[in-house]
PDB file of C-alpha atoms in Angstrom:
ATOM      1  CA  MET A 147      24.761  30.882 -36.963  1.00 59.00           C
ATOM      2  CA  LYS A 148      23.874  27.389 -38.059  1.00 71.00           C
ATOM      3  CA  TYR A 149      24.549  25.993 -41.389  1.00 76.00           C
ATOM      4  CA  PRO A 150      21.349  26.063 -43.534  1.00 77.00           C
ATOM      5  CA  ALA A 151      19.977  22.360 -44.059  1.00 79.00           C
ATOM      6  CA  ARG A 152      18.928  23.164 -47.608  1.00 82.00           C
ATOM      7  CA  LEU A 153      22.500  23.219 -48.795  1.00 82.00           C
ATOM      8  CA  LEU A 154      23.375  19.779 -47.367  1.00 85.00           C
ATOM      9  CA  SER A 155      22.820  16.830 -49.579  1.00 84.00           C
ATOM     10  CA  SER A 156      19.850  14.376 -48.398  1.00 86.00           C
ATOM     11  CA  GLU A 157      22.085  11.773 -46.420  1.00 86.00           C
ATOM     12  CA  GLU A 158      24.230  14.460 -45.215  1.00 90.00           C
ATOM     13  CA  GLU A 159      24.741  15.553 -41.442  1.00 91.00           C
ATOM     14  CA  ILE A 160      26.676  18.095 -39.766  1.00 92.00           C
ATOM     15  CA  ALA A 161      29.304  16.575 -37.374  1.00 92.00           C
ATOM     16  CA  ALA A 162      30.757  20.046 -36.245  1.00 93.00           C
ATOM     17  CA  ALA A 163      30.374  23.592 -36.836  1.00 93.00           C
ATOM     18  CA  PHE A 164      32.399  26.323 -35.795  1.00 94.00           C
ATOM     19  CA  ARG A 165      33.651  29.721 -35.879  1.00 94.00           C
ATOM     20  CA  PRO A 166      37.465  30.446 -35.457  1.00 95.00           C
ATOM     21  CA  HIS A 167      38.801  30.602 -32.192  1.00 94.00           C
ATOM     22  CA  TRP A 168      37.754  33.232 -29.800  1.00 93.00           C
ATOM     23  CA  MET A 169      41.770  33.906 -29.477  1.00 91.00           C
ATOM     24  CA  ALA A 170      41.019  35.982 -33.017  1.00 91.00           C
ATOM     25  CA  VAL A 171      39.352  38.629 -31.403  1.00 91.00           C
ATOM     26  CA  VAL A 172      41.130  39.368 -28.212  1.00 92.00           C
ATOM     27  CA  LEU A 173      42.990  42.568 -29.974  1.00 90.00           C
ATOM     28  CA  PRO A 174      40.138  43.717 -31.519  1.00 92.00           C
ATOM     29  CA  THR A 175      37.920  43.514 -27.875  1.00 93.00           C
ATOM     30  CA  LEU A 176      40.901  45.157 -26.598  1.00 93.00           C
ATOM     31  CA  VAL A 177      40.950  47.905 -28.887  1.00 91.00           C
ATOM     32  CA  THR A 178      37.401  48.332 -28.570  1.00 92.00           C
ATOM     33  CA  VAL A 179      37.539  48.854 -24.754  1.00 94.00           C
ATOM     34  CA  LEU A 180      40.595  51.134 -25.249  1.00 93.00           C
ATOM     35  CA  SER A 181      38.451  53.056 -28.022  1.00 92.00           C
ATOM     36  CA  VAL A 182      35.689  53.604 -25.527  1.00 92.00           C
ATOM     37  CA  ALA A 183      37.780  54.794 -22.374  1.00 93.00           C
ATOM     38  CA  ALA A 184      39.340  57.044 -24.628  1.00 91.00           C
ATOM     39  CA  ILE A 185      36.274  58.509 -25.965  1.00 90.00           C
ATOM     40  CA  ILE A 186      34.796  58.748 -22.331  1.00 90.00           C
ATOM     41  CA  THR A 187      38.089  60.396 -20.852  1.00 90.00           C
ATOM     42  CA  VAL A 188      38.461  62.842 -24.166  1.00 87.00           C
ATOM     43  CA  ALA A 189      34.847  63.854 -23.786  1.00 86.00           C
ATOM     44  CA  ILE A 190      34.824  64.470 -19.841  1.00 86.00           C
ATOM     45  CA  THR A 191      38.139  66.100 -19.785  1.00 86.00           C
ATOM     46  CA  VAL A 192      38.212  68.279 -22.832  1.00 81.00           C
ATOM     47  CA  ASP A 193      35.803  71.002 -23.161  1.00 78.00           C
ATOM     48  CA  ALA A 194      36.806  72.713 -26.541  1.00 80.00           C
ATOM     49  CA  PRO A 195      35.245  72.135 -29.971  1.00 78.00           C
ATOM     50  CA  GLU A 196      38.198  70.088 -30.909  1.00 80.00           C
ATOM     51  CA  VAL A 197      36.899  67.499 -28.909  1.00 85.00           C
ATOM     52  CA  TRP A 198      34.823  65.921 -31.837  1.00 86.00           C
ATOM     53  CA  TYR A 199      38.171  65.804 -33.892  1.00 86.00           C
ATOM     54  CA  ALA A 200      39.914  63.204 -31.352  1.00 85.00           C
ATOM     55  CA  ILE A 201      36.880  61.332 -31.158  1.00 88.00           C
ATOM     56  CA  GLY A 202      36.579  61.063 -34.728  1.00 89.00           C
ATOM     57  CA  GLY A 203      40.401  59.973 -34.745  1.00 89.00           C
ATOM     58  CA  ILE A 204      39.458  57.456 -31.874  1.00 91.00           C
ATOM     59  CA  VAL A 205      36.547  56.385 -33.842  1.00 92.00           C
ATOM     60  CA  LEU A 206      38.486  56.016 -37.295  1.00 93.00           C
ATOM     61  CA  MET A 207      41.321  53.952 -35.430  1.00 91.00           C
ATOM     62  CA  TRP A 208      38.809  51.685 -34.403  1.00 91.00           C
ATOM     63  CA  LEU A 209      37.156  51.362 -37.578  1.00 92.00           C
ATOM     64  CA  ILE A 210      40.405  50.580 -39.227  1.00 92.00           C
ATOM     65  CA  VAL A 211      41.903  48.306 -36.687  1.00 90.00           C
ATOM     66  CA  ALA A 212      39.348  46.599 -34.757  1.00 92.00           C
ATOM     67  CA  LEU A 213      36.157  46.245 -37.039  1.00 92.00           C
ATOM     68  CA  PRO A 214      37.622  44.119 -39.804  1.00 92.00           C
ATOM     69  CA  ARG A 215      38.893  41.450 -37.436  1.00 92.00           C
ATOM     70  CA  TRP A 216      35.299  41.386 -35.771  1.00 93.00           C
ATOM     71  CA  ILE A 217      33.413  41.116 -39.167  1.00 94.00           C
ATOM     72  CA  LYS A 218      36.131  38.544 -40.265  1.00 94.00           C
ATOM     73  CA  TRP A 219      35.558  36.432 -37.035  1.00 94.00           C
ATOM     74  CA  LEU A 220      31.756  36.726 -37.388  1.00 93.00           C
ATOM     75  CA  PHE A 221      31.315  35.731 -40.935  1.00 94.00           C
ATOM     76  CA  THR A 222      33.725  33.139 -41.065  1.00 94.00           C
ATOM     77  CA  HIS A 223      32.344  29.399 -40.514  1.00 94.00           C
ATOM     78  CA  TYR A 224      33.378  26.115 -40.491  1.00 95.00           C
ATOM     79  CA  VAL A 225      31.405  22.621 -40.944  1.00 95.00           C
ATOM     80  CA  VAL A 226      32.508  19.455 -40.919  1.00 95.00           C
ATOM     81  CA  THR A 227      29.917  17.060 -42.269  1.00 94.00           C
ATOM     82  CA  ASN A 228      29.811  13.358 -43.092  1.00 93.00           C
ATOM     83  CA  GLU A 229      30.528  14.006 -46.695  1.00 93.00           C
ATOM     84  CA  ARG A 230      32.691  17.301 -46.805  1.00 93.00           C
ATOM     85  CA  ILE A 231      34.360  20.050 -45.199  1.00 94.00           C
ATOM     86  CA  ILE A 232      32.982  23.456 -45.516  1.00 93.00           C
ATOM     87  CA  VAL A 233      34.484  26.794 -45.298  1.00 94.00           C
ATOM     88  CA  ARG A 234      32.409  30.155 -46.028  1.00 93.00           C
ATOM     89  CA  ARG A 235      33.933  33.608 -45.487  1.00 93.00           C
ATOM     90  CA  GLY A 236      32.756  37.238 -45.893  1.00 91.00           C
ATOM     91  CA  PHE A 237      30.346  39.622 -45.393  1.00 88.00           C
ATOM     92  CA  ILE A 238      29.059  41.552 -48.477  1.00 90.00           C
ATOM     93  CA  ALA A 239      31.274  39.459 -50.787  1.00 92.00           C
ATOM     94  CA  ARG A 240      31.297  35.770 -50.076  1.00 90.00           C
ATOM     95  CA  GLN A 241      33.741  33.135 -50.614  1.00 93.00           C
ATOM     96  CA  GLY A 242      33.295  29.232 -50.163  1.00 90.00           C
ATOM     97  CA  LYS A 243      35.298  25.828 -50.178  1.00 91.00           C
ATOM     98  CA  GLU A 244      34.532  22.427 -50.035  1.00 91.00           C
ATOM     99  CA  ILE A 245      36.741  19.714 -49.732  1.00 92.00           C
ATOM    100  CA  PRO A 246      35.175  16.177 -50.076  1.00 91.00           C
ATOM    101  CA  LEU A 247      36.260  13.671 -47.604  1.00 92.00           C
ATOM    102  CA  GLU A 248      37.432  11.101 -49.753  1.00 89.00           C
ATOM    103  CA  VAL A 249      39.926  13.350 -52.066  1.00 90.00           C
ATOM    104  CA  ILE A 250      41.609  14.465 -48.618  1.00 91.00           C
ATOM    105  CA  ASN A 251      45.242  12.708 -48.475  1.00 91.00           C
ATOM    106  CA  ASP A 252      46.444  14.432 -45.241  1.00 92.00           C
ATOM    107  CA  VAL A 253      45.201  16.421 -42.034  1.00 94.00           C
ATOM    108  CA  ALA A 254      48.042  17.936 -40.125  1.00 95.00           C
ATOM    109  CA  PHE A 255      47.505  20.257 -37.480  1.00 95.00           C
ATOM    110  CA  SER A 256      49.883  22.966 -35.637  1.00 95.00           C
ATOM    111  CA  GLN A 257      50.335  24.681 -32.396  1.00 95.00           C
ATOM    112  CA  SER A 258      52.443  27.191 -30.625  1.00 95.00           C
ATOM    113  CA  VAL A 259      52.444  27.065 -26.572  1.00 96.00           C
ATOM    114  CA  ILE A 260      50.318  29.761 -26.049  1.00 94.00           C
ATOM    115  CA  GLU A 261      48.019  28.169 -28.810  1.00 93.00           C
ATOM    116  CA  ARG A 262      48.112  24.963 -26.860  1.00 94.00           C
ATOM    117  CA  ILE A 263      47.271  26.328 -23.646  1.00 95.00           C
ATOM    118  CA  LEU A 264      44.066  28.213 -25.130  1.00 94.00           C
ATOM    119  CA  ARG A 265      43.236  24.771 -27.195  1.00 94.00           C
ATOM    120  CA  SER A 266      43.660  26.637 -30.583  1.00 95.00           C
ATOM    121  CA  GLY A 267      45.572  26.170 -33.481  1.00 95.00           C
ATOM    122  CA  ASP A 268      46.292  25.656 -37.415  1.00 95.00           C
ATOM    123  CA  LEU A 269      45.082  22.798 -39.748  1.00 95.00           C
ATOM    124  CA  LEU A 270      46.563  22.126 -42.994  1.00 94.00           C
ATOM    125  CA  ILE A 271      44.475  19.727 -45.359  1.00 93.00           C
ATOM    126  CA  GLU A 272      46.072  18.342 -48.195  1.00 93.00           C
ATOM    127  CA  SER A 273      43.765  17.192 -50.890  1.00 88.00           C
ATOM    128  CA  ALA A 274      43.718  15.684 -54.448  1.00 82.00           C
ATOM    129  CA  GLY A 275      41.959  18.694 -55.662  1.00 66.00           C
ATOM    130  CA  GLU A 276      43.644  21.583 -57.565  1.00 69.00           C
ATOM    131  CA  GLN A 277      44.702  23.774 -54.612  1.00 68.00           C
ATOM    132  CA  GLY A 278      46.656  20.761 -53.186  1.00 80.00           C
ATOM    133  CA  GLN A 279      46.936  22.100 -49.289  1.00 89.00           C
ATOM    134  CA  SER A 280      44.281  24.414 -47.532  1.00 90.00           C
ATOM    135  CA  ARG A 281      45.677  25.859 -44.171  1.00 92.00           C
ATOM    136  CA  TYR A 282      43.019  27.128 -41.654  1.00 94.00           C
ATOM    137  CA  THR A 283      44.293  29.422 -38.678  1.00 92.00           C
ATOM    138  CA  ASP A 284      42.576  29.777 -35.279  1.00 94.00           C
ATOM    139  CA  ILE A 285      40.871  26.551 -35.135  1.00 96.00           C
ATOM    140  CA  PRO A 286      39.602  25.787 -31.857  1.00 96.00           C
ATOM    141  CA  ASP A 287      40.797  22.130 -30.835  1.00 95.00           C
ATOM    142  CA  PRO A 288      42.611  21.628 -33.872  1.00 96.00           C
ATOM    143  CA  GLU A 289      43.848  18.133 -32.874  1.00 95.00           C
ATOM    144  CA  GLY A 290      40.085  17.141 -31.826  1.00 95.00           C
ATOM    145  CA  VAL A 291      39.065  18.287 -35.688  1.00 96.00           C
ATOM    146  CA  GLN A 292      41.887  16.671 -36.952  1.00 96.00           C
ATOM    147  CA  SER A 293      40.715  13.344 -35.331  1.00 95.00           C
ATOM    148  CA  LEU A 294      37.318  13.889 -36.229  1.00 96.00           C
ATOM    149  CA  ILE A 295      37.916  14.408 -39.882  1.00 95.00           C
ATOM    150  CA  TYR A 296      39.852  11.064 -40.158  1.00 94.00           C
ATOM    151  CA  ARG A 297      36.897   9.330 -38.386  1.00 94.00           C
ATOM    152  CA  LEU A 298      34.437  10.813 -40.617  1.00 95.00           C
ATOM    153  CA  ARG A 299      36.725   9.942 -43.698  1.00 92.00           C
ATOM    154  CA  GLU A 300      37.156   6.523 -42.685  1.00 92.00           C
ATOM    155  CA  ALA A 301      33.691   5.693 -41.985  1.00 90.00           C
ATOM    156  CA  ARG A 302      32.826   7.530 -45.731  1.00 88.00           C
ATOM    157  CA  THR A 303      35.775   5.317 -47.333  1.00 86.00           C
ATOM    158  CA  LEU A 304      33.734   1.956 -45.617  1.00 86.00           C
ATOM    159  CA  ASN A 305      30.140   3.252 -46.441  1.00 81.00           C
ATOM    160  CA  LEU A 306      31.206   3.668 -50.099  1.00 74.00           C
ATOM    161  CA  GLN A 307      32.870   0.345 -50.551  1.00 75.00           C
ATOM    162  CA  GLY A 308      29.766  -1.349 -48.921  1.00 71.00           C
ATOM    163  CA  GLN A 309      27.634   0.398 -51.596  1.00 68.00           C
ATOM    164  CA  ALA A 310      29.982  -0.532 -54.297  1.00 58.00           C
ATOM    165  CA  SER A 311      29.983  -4.108 -53.489  1.00 59.00           C
ATOM    166  CA  SER A 312      26.082  -4.127 -53.136  1.00 56.00           C
ATOM    167  CA  VAL A 313      25.795  -2.666 -56.602  1.00 49.00           C
ATOM    168  CA  GLU A 314      28.307  -5.586 -57.735  1.00 57.00           C
ATOM    169  CA  GLN A 315      26.126  -8.189 -56.331  1.00 56.00           C
ATOM    170  CA  LEU A 316      23.015  -6.611 -57.960  1.00 52.00           C
ATOM    171  CA  ASN A 317      24.719  -7.026 -61.455  1.00 47.00           C
TER     172      ASN A 317
END
């Protein structure tokens, strides 16, 4: 899903937009496959009226274990623009967080061995805002995102300094 252009400022451009890494849906996918296999097995092998209870139990387990993780993955969006970092989460109730690039003090990433192999990891963004630190998990290529944020922040800082000096020259 593309980030709506109507929510961007006039000169703002999207540098990267992504969902959490696909690794976040491996377990729900496995549970889904096993649930479908169990339903088929039960439907073929059991002729008793209790088959519906078994199928209902399997579906209920799937609804509790897999569906919330799928929804969380599907409705979480990360957007990095030339002005800010935007995080949107939620299916029915929505949450959003925006961090202007100029208030970011530090961006750190961490990866386990498995995450490094799969090019996934966590980002810790430290800013001068109320919250201080924001941790984002299951980020695809966290090292590349960290580098992108630093490059955009540097370009933004130079751009703002250039605008300030031209305003001073006009006065």
